[in-house]
Short mmCIF file of C-alpha atoms in Angstrom, two decimals:
data_model
loop_
_atom_site.label_atom_id
_atom_site.label_comp_id
_atom_site.label_asym_id
_atom_site.label_seq_id
_atom_site.Cartn_x
_atom_site.Cartn_y
_atom_site.Cartn_z
CA UNK A 1190 -86.81 37.12 81.19
CA UNK A 1191 -83.73 37.60 83.37
CA UNK A 1192 -82.54 37.06 86.91
CA UNK A 1193 -80.15 39.49 88.62
CA UNK A 1194 -77.83 37.94 91.21
CA UNK A 1195 -75.68 40.03 93.53
CA UNK A 1196 -72.23 38.58 94.18
CA UNK A 1197 -70.15 40.00 97.02
CA UNK A 1198 -66.39 40.13 96.43
CA UNK A 1199 -64.83 39.27 99.81
CA UNK A 1200 -61.08 38.84 100.30
CA UNK A 1201 -60.22 36.18 102.88
CA UNK A 1202 -57.14 35.79 105.07
CA UNK A 1203 -56.45 39.53 105.09
CA UNK A 1204 -57.86 42.76 106.48
CA UNK A 1205 -56.78 44.73 103.41
CA UNK A 1206 -59.06 44.73 100.34
CA UNK A 1207 -57.46 43.19 97.23
CA UNK A 1208 -54.61 41.64 99.25
CA UNK A 1209 -56.05 38.26 100.27
CA UNK A 1210 -57.75 35.42 98.46
CA UNK A 1211 -60.86 36.65 96.61
CA UNK A 1212 -64.12 34.74 96.83
CA UNK A 1213 -67.51 35.47 95.38
CA UNK A 1214 -70.34 35.14 97.90
CA UNK A 1215 -74.01 34.76 96.97
CA UNK A 1216 -76.35 35.05 99.95
CA UNK A 1217 -79.82 33.42 99.91
CA UNK A 1218 -78.84 31.24 96.97
CA UNK A 1219 -81.75 28.81 97.37
CA UNK A 1220 -83.35 30.35 94.26
CA UNK A 1221 -80.51 28.97 92.11
CA UNK A 1222 -80.02 25.56 90.51
CA UNK A 1223 -76.59 23.84 90.50
CA UNK A 1224 -76.21 24.71 86.81
CA UNK A 1225 -76.87 28.38 87.57
CA UNK A 1226 -74.35 28.32 90.42
CA UNK A 1227 -71.76 26.89 88.05
CA UNK A 1228 -72.52 29.57 85.45
CA UNK A 1229 -72.19 32.34 88.04
CA UNK A 1230 -68.87 30.96 89.31
CA UNK A 1231 -67.58 30.81 85.74
CA UNK A 1232 -68.52 34.44 85.12
CA UNK A 1233 -67.14 35.69 88.43
CA UNK A 1234 -63.84 33.98 87.62
CA UNK A 1235 -62.43 33.71 91.15
CA UNK A 1236 -60.86 30.46 92.34
CA UNK A 1237 -64.08 29.85 94.28
CA UNK A 1238 -67.55 31.31 94.55
CA UNK A 1239 -69.64 30.18 97.53
CA UNK A 1240 -73.42 29.97 97.68
CA UNK A 1241 -75.21 30.29 101.03
CA UNK A 1242 -78.36 28.20 101.42
CA UNK A 1243 -80.66 27.17 104.28
CA UNK A 1244 -79.95 23.84 105.99
CA UNK A 1245 -82.12 21.40 107.90
CA UNK A 1246 -79.04 20.01 109.68
CA UNK A 1247 -76.92 23.07 110.45
CA UNK A 1248 -77.21 26.86 110.71
CA UNK A 1249 -76.34 27.32 107.02
CA UNK A 1250 -75.37 25.21 104.03
CA UNK A 1251 -72.49 26.21 101.76
CA UNK A 1252 -71.92 25.11 98.17
CA UNK A 1253 -68.56 25.86 96.56
CA UNK A 1254 -67.78 26.22 92.85
CA UNK A 1255 -64.62 26.95 90.88
CA UNK A 1256 -65.10 28.25 87.32
CA UNK A 1257 -64.88 24.62 86.21
CA UNK A 1258 -66.63 22.42 88.78
CA UNK A 1259 -68.08 22.05 92.27
CA UNK A 1260 -65.74 21.64 95.26
CA UNK A 1261 -66.54 19.70 98.43
CA UNK A 1262 -64.97 22.30 100.74
CA UNK A 1263 -63.07 25.57 100.51
CA UNK A 1264 -61.48 27.28 103.49
CA UNK A 1265 -61.15 30.82 102.17
CA UNK A 1266 -64.65 30.81 100.67
CA UNK A 1267 -66.03 29.64 104.03
CA UNK A 1268 -64.33 32.58 105.71
CA UNK A 1269 -65.76 34.91 103.09
CA UNK A 1270 -69.27 33.52 103.49
CA UNK A 1271 -69.28 33.89 107.28
CA UNK A 1272 -67.91 37.43 106.99
CA UNK A 1273 -70.63 38.29 104.47
CA UNK A 1274 -73.37 36.80 106.67
CA UNK A 1275 -72.20 38.82 109.66
CA UNK A 1276 -71.66 42.12 107.87
CA UNK A 1277 -73.61 42.24 104.60
CA UNK A 1278 -76.80 40.25 105.08
CA UNK A 1279 -79.71 42.72 105.49
CA UNK A 1280 -81.77 40.04 107.18
CA UNK A 1281 -79.26 39.93 110.03
CA UNK A 1282 -78.79 43.66 110.59
CA UNK A 1283 -80.98 43.71 113.68
CA UNK A 1284 -79.62 40.48 115.13
CA UNK A 1285 -76.66 39.87 117.40
CA UNK A 1286 -73.38 39.29 115.65
CA UNK A 1287 -72.52 35.71 114.83
CA UNK A 1288 -70.15 34.05 117.29
CA UNK A 1289 -70.80 30.32 116.88
CA UNK A 1290 -72.56 28.40 114.14
CA UNK A 1291 -72.45 25.17 112.20
CA UNK A 1292 -71.99 24.84 108.44
CA UNK A 1293 -73.25 21.98 106.27
CA UNK A 1294 -70.79 21.05 103.50
CA UNK A 1295 -70.24 18.07 101.22
CA UNK A 1296 -67.70 16.69 103.72
CA UNK A 1297 -70.00 17.00 106.72
CA UNK A 1298 -71.10 19.55 109.29
CA UNK A 1299 -68.28 21.79 110.49
CA UNK A 1300 -68.28 24.15 113.49
CA UNK A 1301 -67.38 27.84 113.09
CA UNK A 1302 -66.31 30.24 115.84
CA UNK A 1303 -66.05 34.02 115.45
CA UNK A 1304 -64.06 36.06 117.95
CA UNK A 1305 -61.87 39.15 118.20
CA UNK A 1306 -58.09 39.15 118.44
CA UNK A 1307 -55.35 41.78 118.51
CA UNK A 1308 -55.42 42.22 114.73
CA UNK A 1309 -59.13 42.12 113.92
CA UNK A 1310 -62.54 42.34 115.56
CA UNK A 1311 -63.60 39.33 113.48
CA UNK A 1312 -61.30 36.32 113.47
CA UNK A 1313 -63.17 33.39 111.90
CA UNK A 1314 -62.11 29.87 112.90
CA UNK A 1315 -63.38 26.70 111.25
CA UNK A 1316 -62.76 23.07 112.08
CA UNK A 1317 -61.85 21.00 109.06
CA UNK A 1318 -62.51 17.37 108.21
CA UNK A 1319 -60.30 14.65 109.69
CA UNK A 1320 -56.86 14.61 108.00
CA UNK A 1321 -55.99 11.87 105.50
CA UNK A 1322 -52.72 11.09 103.72
CA UNK A 1323 -51.80 8.93 100.72
CA UNK A 1324 -48.20 8.42 99.51
CA UNK A 1325 -47.08 9.95 96.23
CA UNK A 1326 -45.47 7.26 94.10
CA UNK A 1327 -45.04 9.18 90.88
CA UNK A 1328 -42.03 10.63 89.09
CA UNK A 1329 -40.45 13.28 91.34
CA UNK A 1330 -38.28 14.68 88.57
CA UNK A 1331 -41.28 15.26 86.31
CA UNK A 1332 -43.29 16.61 89.22
CA UNK A 1333 -40.69 19.26 89.98
CA UNK A 1334 -40.37 20.06 86.25
CA UNK A 1335 -44.10 20.85 86.25
CA UNK A 1336 -43.34 23.73 88.65
CA UNK A 1337 -40.21 24.89 86.81
CA UNK A 1338 -37.84 23.37 89.40
CA UNK A 1339 -35.60 20.34 89.89
CA UNK A 1340 -35.30 17.73 92.62
CA UNK A 1341 -32.39 19.47 94.33
CA UNK A 1342 -34.77 21.88 96.09
CA UNK A 1343 -36.80 19.12 97.78
CA UNK A 1344 -36.57 18.69 101.54
CA UNK A 1345 -34.15 15.85 102.18
CA UNK A 1346 -36.11 14.19 105.00
CA UNK A 1347 -39.83 14.93 104.57
CA UNK A 1348 -42.04 12.97 102.12
CA UNK A 1349 -44.25 14.15 99.28
CA UNK A 1350 -47.80 13.00 100.07
CA UNK A 1351 -51.38 13.69 99.08
CA UNK A 1352 -53.19 15.27 102.03
CA UNK A 1353 -56.78 16.21 102.71
CA UNK A 1354 -58.88 17.87 105.37
CA UNK A 1355 -61.75 18.06 102.90
CA UNK A 1356 -59.99 18.59 99.56
CA UNK A 1357 -57.04 16.58 98.24
CA UNK A 1358 -53.81 18.39 97.45
CA UNK A 1359 -50.23 17.18 96.91
CA UNK A 1360 -47.99 18.46 99.72
CA UNK A 1361 -44.47 19.08 98.43
CA UNK A 1362 -41.91 20.00 101.15
CA UNK A 1363 -39.05 22.16 99.93
CA UNK A 1364 -35.75 22.93 101.63
CA UNK A 1365 -35.99 26.73 101.77
CA UNK A 1366 -37.59 29.90 100.42
CA UNK A 1367 -35.13 30.59 97.62
CA UNK A 1368 -36.92 28.67 94.87
CA UNK A 1369 -40.49 29.94 95.36
CA UNK A 1370 -40.05 33.03 93.21
CA UNK A 1371 -38.70 30.85 90.36
CA UNK A 1372 -41.76 28.62 90.14
CA UNK A 1373 -43.56 28.48 86.78
CA UNK A 1374 -46.47 26.05 87.02
CA UNK A 1375 -47.44 23.93 84.04
CA UNK A 1376 -50.93 23.15 85.36
CA UNK A 1377 -52.06 21.35 82.21
CA UNK A 1378 -49.52 18.57 82.95
CA UNK A 1379 -50.57 17.95 86.57
CA UNK A 1380 -53.16 15.19 85.84
CA UNK A 1381 -50.68 13.03 83.90
CA UNK A 1382 -48.17 13.26 86.76
CA UNK A 1383 -50.58 12.72 89.65
CA UNK A 1384 -51.40 9.13 88.74
CA UNK A 1385 -52.97 8.35 92.14
CA UNK A 1386 -55.16 11.47 92.15
CA UNK A 1387 -55.23 13.26 88.77
CA UNK A 1388 -57.59 16.01 89.96
CA UNK A 1389 -55.46 17.09 92.94
CA UNK A 1390 -53.75 20.48 93.21
CA UNK A 1391 -50.07 21.09 94.05
CA UNK A 1392 -49.04 22.72 97.32
CA UNK A 1393 -45.28 23.35 97.63
CA UNK A 1394 -44.25 24.67 101.06
CA UNK A 1395 -41.29 25.14 103.35
CA UNK A 1396 -40.55 25.79 107.00
CA UNK A 1397 -39.56 29.44 107.04
CA UNK A 1398 -41.14 32.64 105.75
CA UNK A 1399 -40.45 36.26 104.84
CA UNK A 1400 -42.60 37.37 107.79
CA UNK A 1401 -40.82 36.54 111.05
CA UNK A 1402 -44.23 35.86 112.63
CA UNK A 1403 -45.02 33.11 110.12
CA UNK A 1404 -43.81 29.50 110.44
CA UNK A 1405 -44.41 28.26 106.88
CA UNK A 1406 -44.42 29.72 103.39
CA UNK A 1407 -46.45 28.18 100.57
CA UNK A 1408 -47.85 28.48 97.07
CA UNK A 1409 -50.88 26.62 95.73
CA UNK A 1410 -51.24 25.63 92.08
CA UNK A 1411 -54.73 24.66 90.94
CA UNK A 1412 -55.83 21.56 89.10
CA UNK A 1413 -56.42 22.47 85.43
CA UNK A 1414 -59.97 21.15 85.83
CA UNK A 1415 -60.77 24.10 88.10
CA UNK A 1416 -60.18 26.72 85.41
CA UNK A 1417 -57.70 28.69 87.57
CA UNK A 1418 -53.90 28.81 87.93
CA UNK A 1419 -52.93 29.72 91.49
CA UNK A 1420 -54.63 30.31 94.83
CA UNK A 1421 -53.37 33.31 96.86
CA UNK A 1422 -54.18 31.87 100.34
CA UNK A 1423 -55.53 28.36 100.82
CA UNK A 1424 -57.40 27.35 103.98
CA UNK A 1425 -57.79 23.62 103.36
CA UNK A 1426 -54.18 23.07 102.25
CA UNK A 1427 -52.86 25.18 105.13
CA UNK A 1428 -54.90 23.13 107.58
CA UNK A 1429 -53.64 19.79 106.35
CA UNK A 1430 -50.06 21.10 106.67
CA UNK A 1431 -50.66 21.21 110.44
CA UNK A 1432 -51.51 17.52 110.48
CA UNK A 1433 -48.62 16.80 108.07
CA UNK A 1434 -46.11 18.49 110.38
CA UNK A 1435 -47.33 16.54 113.42
CA UNK A 1436 -47.26 13.24 111.53
CA UNK A 1437 -44.02 13.50 109.58
CA UNK A 1438 -41.85 16.22 111.16
CA UNK A 1439 -42.72 16.26 114.87
CA UNK A 1440 -44.72 13.15 115.87
CA UNK A 1441 -44.03 13.86 119.54
CA UNK A 1442 -46.16 17.02 119.53
CA UNK A 1443 -49.67 16.99 120.98
CA UNK A 1444 -50.57 20.58 120.03
CA UNK A 1445 -49.36 22.94 117.35
CA UNK A 1446 -50.24 26.52 116.42
CA UNK A 1447 -48.67 28.51 113.61
CA UNK A 1448 -49.22 30.94 110.71
CA UNK A 1449 -48.84 30.16 107.02
CA UNK A 1450 -47.69 32.93 104.67
CA UNK A 1451 -48.96 32.65 101.09
CA UNK A 1452 -49.47 34.80 98.00
CA UNK A 1453 -46.26 36.86 98.17
CA UNK A 1454 -45.11 35.92 94.67
CA UNK A 1455 -48.36 37.07 93.03
CA UNK A 1456 -48.70 40.39 94.83
CA UNK A 1457 -50.91 39.16 97.69
CA UNK A 1458 -50.17 38.92 101.40
CA UNK A 1459 -52.34 36.13 102.83
CA UNK A 1460 -52.06 34.77 106.36
CA UNK A 1461 -53.75 31.57 107.51
CA UNK A 1462 -53.66 30.63 111.19
CA UNK A 1463 -53.55 26.89 111.86
CA UNK A 1464 -54.11 24.86 115.03
CA UNK A 1465 -53.59 21.09 115.29
CA UNK A 1466 -54.55 19.07 118.37
CA UNK A 1467 -54.18 15.35 118.96
CA UNK A 1468 -57.47 13.79 119.93
CA UNK A 1469 -57.11 10.09 120.62
CA UNK A 1470 -55.98 8.38 117.44
CA UNK A 1471 -56.47 11.35 115.12
CA UNK A 1472 -55.66 15.06 114.82
CA UNK A 1473 -58.24 17.85 114.97
CA UNK A 1474 -57.47 20.71 112.57
CA UNK A 1475 -58.66 24.31 112.82
CA UNK A 1476 -57.90 27.21 110.50
CA UNK A 1477 -58.61 30.85 111.22
CA UNK A 1478 -58.40 34.11 109.37
CA UNK A 1479 -59.89 37.49 108.74
CA UNK A 1480 -61.68 38.95 105.72
CA UNK A 1481 -62.40 42.25 104.00
CA UNK A 1482 -65.23 43.47 101.76
CA UNK A 1483 -64.09 44.70 98.34
CA UNK A 1484 -67.14 45.29 96.14
CA UNK A 1485 -70.49 43.99 94.88
CA UNK A 1486 -71.05 42.81 91.32
CA UNK A 1487 -74.25 41.82 89.55
CA UNK A 1488 -74.56 38.76 87.33
CA UNK A 1489 -77.47 38.69 84.88
CA UNK A 1490 -78.81 35.24 84.04
CA UNK A 1491 -80.92 35.28 80.89
CA UNK A 1492 -82.89 32.88 78.70
CA UNK A 1493 -82.02 29.20 79.09
CA UNK A 1494 -79.70 29.99 82.00
CA UNK A 1495 -82.73 30.46 84.26
CA UNK A 1496 -84.81 27.60 82.95
CA UNK A 1497 -85.96 25.26 85.72
#
């Protein structure tokens, strides 16, 4: 007895196949158990695989898995799932194209908007969870060593903090672009250095980019618990950088819109568009990007893997 599951390979934050952040997408995943979802994500091997399920509270429900564990939210996998629903779901072929919908996630129900812009006929924008920050009080010298760097490349005025708009990551502001190509992450040491949040990822970034149209450049090193090393373009971490900038670099701003460049050092060319808007005592965060279909793979679940 076996079960064949089709997994769409969708690259997010790019219009060029194999140049963005790859995500596996499984449509109509209600036939799968959490253990089966985890097994599929492990076999696919991407940083995230997303499973699309029906929801009683929103238009769809999304479940996100790395090869190692479930995630509460993933920006690029959300983009991939919406792109797949709009373009590769046979049950929607005769319907109007998606333009607005809500998504149920482990961090709450998030609104999605789909529109055209000058670069793509499908720019997908998602609102993220409310930003949160926690100070980093660990050893900065050891932290920088874990990326193959030293403290001299840190930004002299901005703080290192844990930030979240759904997933916690450590935001590490650097002075300039020069050191990004020298980074050599030692992911296995992250948990012992991140004493406040051992399962967090590392997100070094700077103001400045190779692309003159981008405002920030970043890399994203995964927690070793996820089973991956580096993320080519990260929606949740890019979003929280908008809130970070308005809180620590420019607290006088009420609105901010910019593009994050990511993935250059590993042969990718991701672009994440970020908007931050003050709303009373908090900041609303939106990220937007495009996506591209790459291929379809089939995962065969056999024997005990399909036992219910």
